[in-house]
Coordinates of C-alpha atoms and ligand atoms in Angstrom, one line a residue:
M1424 CA -0.1 0.2 -0.2
G1425 CA 1.2 3.3 -0.7
A1426 CA 1.8 6.4 1.8
S1427 CA -0.7 8.4 0.5
T1428 CA -3.1 5.1 0.6
R1429 CA -2.4 4.1 3.5
T1430 CA -2.6 7.6 5.5
A1431 CA -6.1 7.8 4.3
A1432 CA -7.1 3.8 5.9
V1433 CA -5.5 5.3 8.9
A1434 CA -7.0 8.3 9.2
A1435 CA -10.7 7.5 8.4
A1436 CA -10.3 4.4 10.4
D1437 CA -9.3 6.6 14.0
G1438 CA -8.5 9.5 13.8
R1439 CA -4.4 10.2 12.4
R1440 CA -2.2 8.7 14.4
A1441 CA 1.3 10.3 15.9
L1442 CA 4.2 8.6 17.4
V1443 CA 5.9 10.8 19.5
F1444 CA 9.3 10.8 20.9
G1445 CA 10.0 13.2 24.0
G1446 CA 6.2 13.6 24.1
S1447 CA 6.8 14.2 28.2
G1448 CA 9.0 16.8 27.8
Q1449 CA 8.6 20.6 28.1
I1450 CA 7.6 20.9 24.0
G1451 CA 6.6 17.1 24.1
A1452 CA 3.3 17.6 26.3
A1453 CA 2.4 20.7 25.1
L1454 CA 2.2 19.2 21.5
V1455 CA 0.5 16.0 22.7
T1456 CA -2.1 17.7 24.3
R1457 CA -2.0 19.7 20.7
L1458 CA -2.8 16.6 18.9
R1459 CA -5.0 15.0 21.0
G1460 CA -7.0 17.9 21.1
A1461 CA -7.2 17.6 17.3
G1462 CA -8.5 13.9 17.1
W1463 CA -5.0 12.5 17.2
Q1464 CA -4.5 9.2 18.6
V1465 CA -0.5 9.3 20.1
E1466 CA 1.2 6.9 21.2
A1467 CA 4.5 8.3 23.3
L1468 CA 8.4 6.8 24.1
T1469 CA 9.2 7.4 27.7
R1470 CA 11.2 5.4 30.4
E1471 CA 8.7 6.8 33.5
A1472 CA 5.6 4.6 34.0
R1473 CA 2.8 7.3 32.7
R1474 CA -1.0 6.4 32.5
S1475 CA -2.5 6.5 29.4
G1476 CA -5.3 8.1 28.6
P1477 CA -7.7 8.8 25.8
G1478 CA -5.7 9.7 23.0
L1479 CA -2.9 8.6 24.1
R1480 CA -0.8 5.3 24.9
W1481 CA 2.6 5.6 26.4
L1482 CA 5.0 3.6 25.2
Q1483 CA 7.6 2.6 27.9
G1484 CA 11.4 2.1 27.1
E1485 CA 14.3 4.2 25.2
F1486 CA 16.2 4.8 22.4
A1487 CA 19.0 1.8 24.0
R1488 CA 15.7 -0.7 25.0
L1489 CA 12.2 0.7 22.7
P1490 CA 9.2 -1.6 23.5
P1491 CA 7.9 -2.3 20.3
L1492 CA 6.8 0.6 18.5
P1493 CA 4.0 0.6 15.6
Q1494 CA 4.7 -1.0 12.3
A1495 CA 3.0 2.9 10.3
C1496 CA 1.6 5.7 11.7
D1497 CA 0.3 9.1 9.6
A1498 CA 3.6 11.6 11.7
I1499 CA 6.9 10.8 14.0
F1500 CA 7.5 13.9 16.1
S1501 CA 10.9 13.9 17.8
C1502 CA 11.0 16.1 20.9
G1503 CA 13.9 14.7 22.8
P1504 CA 16.9 13.9 22.0
L1505 CA 17.8 14.7 18.4
D1506 CA 21.1 12.5 18.0
L1507 CA 19.7 9.3 19.8
F1508 CA 16.4 10.0 17.6
S1509 CA 18.0 10.0 14.2
L1510 CA 20.3 6.6 14.7
W1511 CA 16.9 5.1 15.4
Y1512 CA 15.0 6.6 12.0
A1513 CA 18.0 5.5 10.2
D1514 CA 17.3 2.0 10.5
A1515 CA 13.7 2.2 11.5
A1516 CA 11.2 -0.2 10.1
I1517 CA 8.1 2.1 10.0
E1518 CA 6.1 3.1 6.9
C1519 CA 5.4 7.2 7.9
P1520 CA 5.1 10.2 5.1
R1521 CA 5.6 12.6 7.7
V1522 CA 8.5 13.4 10.5
I1523 CA 9.1 16.0 12.4
A1524 CA 11.9 16.5 14.5
F1525 CA 13.4 19.7 17.2
G1526 CA 17.2 20.1 17.1
S1527 CA 18.3 23.4 18.4
T1528 CA 19.9 26.3 17.2
S1529 CA 22.8 25.5 19.2
M1530 CA 24.0 24.2 16.4
A1531 CA 24.5 27.7 14.7
T1532 CA 25.8 29.2 18.1
K1533 CA 28.1 26.4 19.4
R1534 CA 29.8 25.4 15.9
A1535 CA 32.8 27.8 16.8
A1536 CA 32.4 27.5 20.6
A1537 CA 35.5 27.8 23.1
D1538 CA 34.2 25.0 24.7
A1539 CA 35.5 21.6 23.1
G1540 CA 31.9 19.9 24.5
E1541 CA 30.6 22.4 23.3
R1542 CA 31.5 22.3 19.7
E1543 CA 31.0 19.1 19.7
L1544 CA 27.3 19.4 20.3
A1545 CA 27.0 21.2 17.4
Q1546 CA 28.1 19.0 15.2
R1547 CA 26.8 15.7 17.0
L1548 CA 23.1 18.2 15.8
A1549 CA 24.0 19.1 12.4
G1550 CA 25.1 15.1 11.9
A1551 CA 22.1 14.2 13.4
E1552 CA 19.9 16.7 11.0
T1553 CA 21.6 15.1 7.8
R1554 CA 20.6 11.7 8.9
I1555 CA 17.4 12.4 9.3
L1556 CA 16.6 14.3 5.8
D1557 CA 18.5 11.5 4.1
A1558 CA 16.8 8.8 5.5
A1559 CA 13.3 11.0 5.1
R1560 CA 14.6 11.0 1.2
A1561 CA 15.6 7.4 1.2
R1562 CA 12.4 6.5 1.9
G1563 CA 10.0 8.6 0.1
A1564 CA 9.1 10.2 3.2
A1565 CA 9.2 14.4 4.3
A1566 CA 11.3 15.8 7.3
T1567 CA 11.5 18.9 9.0
L1568 CA 13.7 20.3 11.3
L1569 CA 13.1 22.8 14.0
R1570 CA 15.7 24.7 15.5
P1571 CA 14.3 26.9 19.1
T1572 CA 16.4 29.3 20.6
L1573 CA 16.0 29.5 24.3
I1574 CA 12.9 27.7 25.9
Y1575 CA 10.4 28.9 28.2
G1576 CA 6.9 28.8 29.5
A1577 CA 6.4 25.3 31.3
G1578 CA 8.5 26.1 34.3
R1579 CA 10.6 23.4 33.6
D1580 CA 14.0 25.1 31.4
R1581 CA 17.0 25.3 32.2
N1582 CA 17.2 29.4 31.8
L1583 CA 14.6 31.4 32.8
S1584 CA 12.4 29.6 35.6
R1585 CA 16.5 28.7 36.8
I1586 CA 17.0 31.9 37.2
A1587 CA 13.2 32.8 38.6
A1588 CA 13.8 29.7 41.2
L1589 CA 17.5 31.4 42.3
A1590 CA 16.4 34.7 42.4
A1591 CA 12.8 34.2 44.3
R1592 CA 15.4 31.5 47.1
S1593 CA 17.6 34.7 47.6
G1594 CA 16.2 37.9 46.7
V1595 CA 18.2 39.2 44.3
F1596 CA 19.7 38.4 41.4
L1597 CA 23.3 38.8 40.2
L1598 CA 24.5 39.6 36.3
P1599 CA 27.8 41.2 35.3
R1600 CA 26.9 44.9 34.0
G1601 CA 27.1 44.8 30.0
A1602 CA 24.9 41.5 29.7
C1603 CA 23.4 43.2 26.4
G1604 CA 23.9 39.8 24.4
L1605 CA 20.2 40.0 22.3
R1606 CA 18.1 37.0 22.8
Q1607 CA 14.9 35.9 21.6
P1608 CA 13.1 33.6 24.6
V1609 CA 10.1 31.3 22.4
H1610 CA 7.1 29.8 24.5
V1611 CA 6.9 25.8 24.3
E1612 CA 3.5 26.7 23.1
D1613 CA 4.6 28.2 20.2
L1614 CA 6.7 25.5 19.3
A1615 CA 4.1 22.8 19.9
Q1616 CA 2.4 25.0 17.3
A1617 CA 4.7 25.1 14.5
A1618 CA 5.1 21.8 15.3
W1619 CA 1.7 21.1 14.5
S1620 CA 1.2 23.2 11.8
A1621 CA 4.0 21.7 10.1
V1622 CA 2.6 18.4 9.5
D1623 CA -0.1 19.8 6.6
R1624 CA 2.5 22.0 5.1
P1625 CA 4.1 20.5 2.3
A1626 CA 6.4 23.8 1.7
S1627 CA 8.5 22.8 4.8
H1628 CA 9.3 19.3 3.4
G1629 CA 12.9 18.9 3.9
R1630 CA 13.9 21.5 5.0
G1631 CA 15.2 23.1 8.6
Y1632 CA 13.9 26.2 10.5
A1633 CA 15.4 28.5 13.3
L1634 CA 12.4 29.5 16.0
P1635 CA 13.0 32.3 18.0
G1636 CA 10.4 34.1 19.9
G1637 CA 8.8 36.8 18.6
E1638 CA 10.6 39.6 20.5
T1639 CA 14.3 40.5 20.7
L1640 CA 15.6 41.8 23.7
P1641 CA 18.9 42.2 25.5
Y1642 CA 19.8 39.4 28.1
R1643 CA 19.5 41.7 31.1
D1644 CA 16.0 42.9 30.0
M1645 CA 15.3 39.4 29.6
V1646 CA 16.2 38.6 33.4
A1647 CA 15.0 42.0 34.3
R1648 CA 11.3 41.0 32.6
T1649 CA 11.6 37.3 34.2
L1650 CA 12.2 38.6 37.8
A1651 CA 9.6 41.4 37.3
A1652 CA 7.5 38.4 37.1
L1653 CA 7.9 37.3 40.3
A1654 CA 6.2 38.5 43.8
P1655 CA 7.8 39.8 45.9
R1656 CA 10.2 41.0 42.9
P1657 CA 13.7 40.1 43.4
R1658 CA 16.1 43.1 42.7
L1659 CA 18.0 42.7 39.9
L1660 CA 22.0 43.7 40.4
E1661 CA 24.4 44.5 37.6
L1662 CA 28.2 44.5 39.2
P1663 CA 31.6 45.7 38.0
A1664 CA 33.0 42.6 36.2
P1665 CA 35.5 41.9 38.4
L1666 CA 33.1 41.7 41.3
F1667 CA 30.9 39.8 39.7
R1668 CA 33.3 37.2 39.4
L1669 CA 34.2 36.8 42.7
A1670 CA 30.3 36.5 43.2
L1671 CA 30.3 33.6 41.1
A1672 CA 33.1 32.0 42.3
A1673 CA 31.5 32.0 46.2
A1674 CA 28.0 30.9 44.7
H1675 CA 30.1 28.1 43.4
A1676 CA 32.2 27.2 46.3
A1677 CA 29.0 27.1 48.3
G1678 CA 27.2 25.1 46.5
R1679 CA 24.9 27.6 45.5
L1680 CA 25.4 27.5 41.6
R1681 CA 25.9 24.1 39.9
G1682 CA 25.7 22.9 35.9
L1683 CA 25.9 26.6 34.7
P1684 CA 27.7 26.0 31.4
P1685 CA 30.9 26.6 30.3
G1686 CA 31.6 29.9 28.4
A1687 CA 28.0 30.9 29.7
V1688 CA 28.8 34.4 31.0
A1689 CA 30.8 35.3 28.1
R1690 CA 28.2 34.7 26.1
M1691 CA 25.6 37.0 27.8
R1692 CA 27.2 39.9 25.5
E1693 CA 26.8 38.2 22.6
D1694 CA 23.6 38.3 20.2
L1695 CA 22.0 34.8 19.8
V1696 CA 19.7 36.5 17.5
F1697 CA 17.7 34.3 14.6
D1698 CA 15.5 35.4 11.5
M1699 CA 11.7 34.0 11.6
A1700 CA 10.7 34.7 8.3
D1701 CA 11.0 31.3 6.3
A1702 CA 9.1 30.0 9.3
R1703 CA 6.6 32.8 9.0
R1704 CA 5.8 31.9 5.0
D1705 CA 6.4 28.4 5.1
L1706 CA 4.3 27.1 9.0
G1707 CA 3.0 30.3 9.7
Y1708 CA 4.8 30.8 12.4
A1709 CA 3.7 33.6 14.4
P1710 CA 5.1 33.6 18.1
R1711 CA 4.3 35.5 21.0
A1712 CA 6.3 38.5 22.5
F1713 CA 8.6 38.0 25.9
A1714 CA 5.5 38.4 28.7
P1715 CA 6.1 35.8 31.0
T1716 CA 4.5 35.4 34.1
A1717 CA 5.2 33.3 37.5
E1718 CA 3.0 30.5 36.0
M1719 CA 5.5 30.1 33.3
L1720 CA 8.1 29.9 35.2
A1721 CA 7.2 27.9 38.0
P1722 CA 7.7 24.1 38.6
P1723 CA 4.8 22.0 37.7
P1724 CA 3.1 21.0 40.5
Ligands
NAP2415 N1 15.6 23.2 26.9 C1 15.9 24.2 25.5 O1 16.0 25.3 26.5 C2 16.0 23.8 23.7 C3 16.3 25.0 23.2 C4 17.0 24.9 21.7 C5 16.4 23.0 21.6 N2 15.4 22.5 22.4 C6 15.7 20.8 21.8 O2 14.1 21.2 22.0 C7 14.1 19.2 21.5 C8 13.0 19.5 23.4 O3 13.9 19.5 24.3 P1 13.1 20.0 25.6 O4 13.7 20.8 26.5 O5 11.2 19.9 25.7 O6 13.3 18.8 26.1 P2 12.7 18.2 27.8 O7 12.0 18.9 28.4 O8 14.0 18.0 28.5 O9 12.2 16.2 27.8 C9 12.9 15.8 27.1 C10 12.6 14.5 26.6 O10 13.4 13.6 26.0 C11 12.8 12.0 26.7 N3 13.6 11.8 27.0 C12 15.6 12.2 27.3 N4 16.2 11.0 27.0 C13 16.0 9.5 26.5 C14 16.1 8.8 26.2 N5 17.7 8.2 25.8 N6 15.3 7.8 25.4 C15 14.1 8.5 24.6 N7 13.6 9.4 25.4 C16 14.4 10.0 26.0 C17 12.3 12.6 27.5 O11 11.5 11.9 28.4 P3 11.5 10.6 29.3 O12 11.6 11.4 30.3 O13 9.8 10.7 29.3 O14 11.3 9.5 29.5 C18 11.4 13.8 27.0 O15 10.4 13.7 27.4 C19 15.3 18.8 22.1 O16 15.6 18.5 21.3 C20 16.5 20.2 22.7 O17 17.9 19.6 22.2 C21 15.7 22.5 24.1

């Protein structure tokens, strides 16, 4: 049976079917909700035991230990680790005409990073994208790659939600003076909408898109607006660089600052800006301006 005949048969029987990787993640959860709301039947991989419900069946496992997966579906979405997904997809025996996978703008921003680990990440993302596009082409399917900038909105991101949590604890947040590199924070719901609308947008076949947020603003303003969403509102203190370095070292020594990526402080001065024109044209992408609320920054219950 050809891909389009099979798609029509599946759709007529029980609504369209999606296989989702990373369906429990910040983007994935928003996407799964959207798909279910539109009447799709979703099967989603997770490493945890989760309760299935109407329109959603969780498949427990991981890429290294996959459970039986469906043999056919109408669309595959990847909202988890792109490199693992690309390796699976390259060899997968699944009939599916459409693949939509999230990568990251880090592929571009970290390509020439000082840190070898970050350069390696950029390379891995680029390799994974190529693998997915090649595999899709070889089997007559259409792939679309989506590359978000800095994600927020579900209270589970490691950027703004983390800043909000740190600031709420101490009542103050420190930044080095001159943290004016431009940023484009993007809300998870805008990303889920982009993935969902990509399914039926043939112009996006075989292409990759940067998905920035709807507003471009300096790093310090992004942080100030994040703090302004909290009650009580923590103070933003901008310190001269040497003083900031001392404060950072003290916070590290006290164990209050773990996991700050290498180069993160230097990057606060760099512009990380992407053009959304292609996504707007091909996906109807129209992300919201940056107006965070306490709810968007608080961890889910
Ligand atoms: N966070 C950002 O700011 C950012 C920015 C740009 C791009 N991105 C990219 O956007 C995509 C989604 O990011 P996110 O922040 O929404 O993800 P996330 O919240 O960190 O969730 C990751 C998801 O991947 C699944 N997962 C992790 N390891 C897995 C494995 N070994 N096998 C199978 N599933 C696995 C998790 O499922 P379970 O835990 O249920 O097993 C979870 O659903 C990723 O490709 C990420 O690189 C993120």
